[in-house]
């Protein structure tokens, strides 16, 4: 009886309290929209690659300082961390946005489109926010504005993490969420939960998506050299042909998925680069392969790495050649905390309407938010971004088109999620 009573009381009180906050947040979103969308344009027009987010970080830092938020700059190279202490006692929570752009040449009709070019891996490339990190950064600047305005009523402390190099640091450098965690971003004070969002080019603006439990895959990177013996193209008997060995390897790698792993265990092995040879009538001495492996289950990951080596060994032995395999384990899988997801989905439903909150299948894409979510319970959701009547190219394409309205939707979503979480924490602690 007692438990039923408590549930009823919560059920009666929570919506009333929530309604008041909703009104405040909604008013602030409207009031801040022009300023924050202006930041979105500025960031979009001046994109910076991973570990080079100097101007973006400076903009974020000056915005947070103007709100009276304590900041730390230079986190994991160019990261900015802000701490906002609310006027009421409550939990410490963290919210993260990524700031880096990609080496993609923009082809959108935006008046604020990027014309920036830079040197990347020895090539001159265009730079573009082709994954929506300009939206994430500006949304989080807006959330900071909203929460700073409500500071006195906020129960707890919010750590704003503006992260560099989500797409991976340049070769030879460290960076991203992994480095931030190693540097202690989740210590002093340690958050009890971490939140993040990501635009999704397959969802309309005004919708949000979530996945409970496993949401994004672990991302590994492999490089293979297959070595043979060079010969005239007309004299294959004098060669050890690495092209033929590499062809067999590429096909055989797909049998790991189909023959060695449980059919219901997700995994992907993709060879993205095949490079070898100089002339049509020369059998080269070497072929280079490079690609990615995506998994969720650590045992599946182990099996793939082991079977890749065994297949390479068997095929190159049979062909008379040798191989070198460099298998690099990258970002772990992003697993949304199930209880936290169940707790926050009703908030999203209240803000957007039940019909606009979509449960999504896990994807084989990756996210380095995983490093945060492996340390403390995490909830990472997706933000619709496609305006009615427009189409967006996919993530990482020149025609990736995120609508300005996703900024304000992101602000109301994240601000409400954070405040609801803190209020519910305090409510539960008082019981
Ligand atoms: Zn991306
Ligand atoms: Zn991204």
mmCIF file of N, CA, C and O in Angstrom, residues 130-163:
data_model
loop_
_atom_site.group_PDB
_atom_site.id
_atom_site.type_symbol
_atom_site.label_atom_id
_atom_site.label_comp_id
_atom_site.label_asym_id
_atom_site.label_seq_id
_atom_site.Cartn_x
_atom_site.Cartn_y
_atom_site.Cartn_z
ATOM 1 N N UNK A 130 30.210 18.328 -41.338
ATOM 2 C CA UNK A 130 29.403 17.375 -42.096
ATOM 3 C C UNK A 130 28.850 16.271 -41.204
ATOM 4 O O UNK A 130 28.342 15.255 -41.687
ATOM 5 N N UNK A 131 28.984 16.461 -39.878
ATOM 6 C CA UNK A 131 28.405 15.459 -38.964
ATOM 7 C C UNK A 131 27.523 16.148 -37.924
ATOM 8 O O UNK A 131 27.038 15.531 -36.995
ATOM 9 N N UNK A 132 27.356 17.479 -38.082
ATOM 10 C CA UNK A 132 26.434 18.191 -37.180
ATOM 11 C C UNK A 132 27.028 18.627 -35.859
ATOM 12 O O UNK A 132 26.298 19.039 -34.958
ATOM 13 N N UNK A 133 28.357 18.556 -35.711
ATOM 14 C CA UNK A 133 28.935 18.932 -34.420
ATOM 15 C C UNK A 133 28.784 20.441 -34.156
ATOM 16 O O UNK A 133 28.869 20.865 -33.009
ATOM 17 N N UNK A 134 28.557 21.231 -35.237
ATOM 18 C CA UNK A 134 28.236 22.651 -35.036
ATOM 19 C C UNK A 134 26.906 22.794 -34.293
ATOM 20 O O UNK A 134 26.746 23.675 -33.437
ATOM 21 N N UNK A 135 25.962 21.905 -34.619
ATOM 22 C CA UNK A 135 24.662 21.902 -33.920
ATOM 23 C C UNK A 135 24.881 21.510 -32.447
ATOM 24 O O UNK A 135 24.386 22.163 -31.532
ATOM 25 N N UNK A 136 25.658 20.432 -32.233
ATOM 26 C CA UNK A 136 25.846 19.947 -30.860
ATOM 27 C C UNK A 136 26.497 21.026 -29.984
ATOM 28 O O UNK A 136 26.114 21.235 -28.838
ATOM 29 N N UNK A 137 27.520 21.691 -30.553
ATOM 30 C CA UNK A 137 28.236 22.710 -29.781
ATOM 31 C C UNK A 137 27.312 23.887 -29.467
ATOM 32 O O UNK A 137 27.249 24.350 -28.323
ATOM 33 N N UNK A 138 26.573 24.360 -30.472
ATOM 34 C CA UNK A 138 25.710 25.520 -30.218
ATOM 35 C C UNK A 138 24.555 25.139 -29.292
ATOM 36 O O UNK A 138 24.181 25.929 -28.416
ATOM 37 N N UNK A 139 23.990 23.936 -29.468
ATOM 38 C CA UNK A 139 22.926 23.487 -28.551
ATOM 39 C C UNK A 139 23.439 23.541 -27.112
ATOM 40 O O UNK A 139 22.778 24.068 -26.218
ATOM 41 N N UNK A 140 24.648 23.040 -26.904
ATOM 42 C CA UNK A 140 25.152 22.994 -25.528
ATOM 43 C C UNK A 140 25.474 24.396 -24.984
ATOM 44 O O UNK A 140 25.327 24.651 -23.790
ATOM 45 N N UNK A 141 25.870 25.298 -25.890
ATOM 46 C CA UNK A 141 26.044 26.701 -25.461
ATOM 47 C C UNK A 141 24.685 27.261 -25.021
ATOM 48 O O UNK A 141 24.586 27.986 -24.026
ATOM 49 N N UNK A 142 23.642 26.894 -25.766
ATOM 50 C CA UNK A 142 22.293 27.338 -25.425
ATOM 51 C C UNK A 142 21.806 26.730 -24.119
ATOM 52 O O UNK A 142 21.172 27.407 -23.295
ATOM 53 N N UNK A 143 22.118 25.442 -23.904
ATOM 54 C CA UNK A 143 21.720 24.781 -22.650
ATOM 55 C C UNK A 143 22.419 25.471 -21.477
ATOM 56 O O UNK A 143 21.816 25.704 -20.425
ATOM 57 N N UNK A 144 23.681 25.836 -21.692
ATOM 58 C CA UNK A 144 24.413 26.550 -20.630
ATOM 59 C C UNK A 144 23.723 27.879 -20.319
ATOM 60 O O UNK A 144 23.570 28.261 -19.147
ATOM 61 N N UNK A 145 23.279 28.589 -21.364
ATOM 62 C CA UNK A 145 22.569 29.857 -21.152
ATOM 63 C C UNK A 145 21.285 29.639 -20.356
ATOM 64 O O UNK A 145 20.987 30.384 -19.420
ATOM 65 N N UNK A 146 20.516 28.606 -20.761
ATOM 66 C CA UNK A 146 19.236 28.332 -20.084
ATOM 67 C C UNK A 146 19.474 28.025 -18.605
ATOM 68 O O UNK A 146 18.866 28.602 -17.712
ATOM 69 N N UNK A 147 20.413 27.100 -18.347
ATOM 70 C CA UNK A 147 20.617 26.667 -16.967
ATOM 71 C C UNK A 147 21.247 27.779 -16.123
ATOM 72 O O UNK A 147 20.945 27.903 -14.930
ATOM 73 N N UNK A 148 22.096 28.600 -16.757
ATOM 74 C CA UNK A 148 22.681 29.721 -16.002
ATOM 75 C C UNK A 148 21.581 30.705 -15.591
ATOM 76 O O UNK A 148 21.614 31.263 -14.497
ATOM 77 N N UNK A 149 20.583 30.882 -16.476
ATOM 78 C CA UNK A 149 19.463 31.786 -16.123
ATOM 79 C C UNK A 149 18.616 31.230 -14.997
ATOM 80 O O UNK A 149 17.945 31.980 -14.292
ATOM 81 N N UNK A 150 18.601 29.896 -14.856
ATOM 82 C CA UNK A 150 17.765 29.251 -13.837
ATOM 83 C C UNK A 150 18.594 28.829 -12.624
ATOM 84 O O UNK A 150 18.113 28.068 -11.775
ATOM 85 N N UNK A 151 19.833 29.286 -12.591
ATOM 86 C CA UNK A 151 20.819 28.809 -11.613
ATOM 87 C C UNK A 151 20.272 28.632 -10.196
ATOM 88 O O UNK A 151 20.469 27.594 -9.564
ATOM 89 N N UNK A 152 19.559 29.656 -9.701
ATOM 90 C CA UNK A 152 19.107 29.621 -8.305
ATOM 91 C C UNK A 152 18.175 28.453 -8.021
ATOM 92 O O UNK A 152 18.151 27.915 -6.914
ATOM 93 N N UNK A 153 17.388 28.068 -9.024
ATOM 94 C CA UNK A 153 16.413 26.979 -8.802
ATOM 95 C C UNK A 153 17.015 25.596 -9.065
ATOM 96 O O UNK A 153 16.347 24.584 -8.849
ATOM 97 N N UNK A 154 18.242 25.549 -9.594
ATOM 98 C CA UNK A 154 18.765 24.245 -10.034
ATOM 99 C C UNK A 154 19.328 23.443 -8.863
ATOM 100 O O UNK A 154 20.167 23.949 -8.105
ATOM 101 N N UNK A 155 18.859 22.165 -8.717
ATOM 102 C CA UNK A 155 19.376 21.326 -7.642
ATOM 103 C C UNK A 155 20.577 20.519 -8.127
ATOM 104 O O UNK A 155 20.418 19.422 -8.658
ATOM 105 N N UNK A 156 21.777 21.042 -7.930
ATOM 106 C CA UNK A 156 22.957 20.272 -8.306
ATOM 107 C C UNK A 156 23.937 21.075 -9.134
ATOM 108 O O UNK A 156 23.813 22.289 -9.279
ATOM 109 N N UNK A 157 24.910 20.344 -9.668
ATOM 110 C CA UNK A 157 26.020 20.955 -10.400
ATOM 111 C C UNK A 157 26.092 20.332 -11.787
ATOM 112 O O UNK A 157 25.969 19.115 -11.932
ATOM 113 N N UNK A 158 26.284 21.179 -12.787
ATOM 114 C CA UNK A 158 26.381 20.666 -14.159
ATOM 115 C C UNK A 158 27.775 20.923 -14.696
ATOM 116 O O UNK A 158 28.282 22.039 -14.646
ATOM 117 N N UNK A 159 28.359 19.839 -15.227
ATOM 118 C CA UNK A 159 29.669 19.952 -15.863
ATOM 119 C C UNK A 159 29.428 19.940 -17.373
ATOM 120 O O UNK A 159 28.914 18.955 -17.912
ATOM 121 N N UNK A 160 29.770 21.027 -18.037
ATOM 122 C CA UNK A 160 29.606 21.115 -19.491
ATOM 123 C C UNK A 160 30.917 20.711 -20.152
ATOM 124 O O UNK A 160 31.932 21.401 -19.974
ATOM 125 N N UNK A 161 30.892 19.625 -20.894
ATOM 126 C CA UNK A 161 32.113 19.151 -21.549
ATOM 127 C C UNK A 161 32.028 19.464 -23.042
ATOM 128 O O UNK A 161 31.143 18.950 -23.731
ATOM 129 N N UNK A 162 32.907 20.332 -23.512
ATOM 130 C CA UNK A 162 33.010 20.618 -24.945
ATOM 131 C C UNK A 162 34.252 19.897 -25.454
ATOM 132 O O UNK A 162 35.383 20.273 -25.142
ATOM 133 N N UNK A 163 34.033 18.853 -26.223
ATOM 134 C CA UNK A 163 35.097 17.895 -26.533
ATOM 135 C C UNK A 163 35.692 18.084 -27.927
ATOM 136 O O UNK A 163 34.955 18.231 -28.892
#
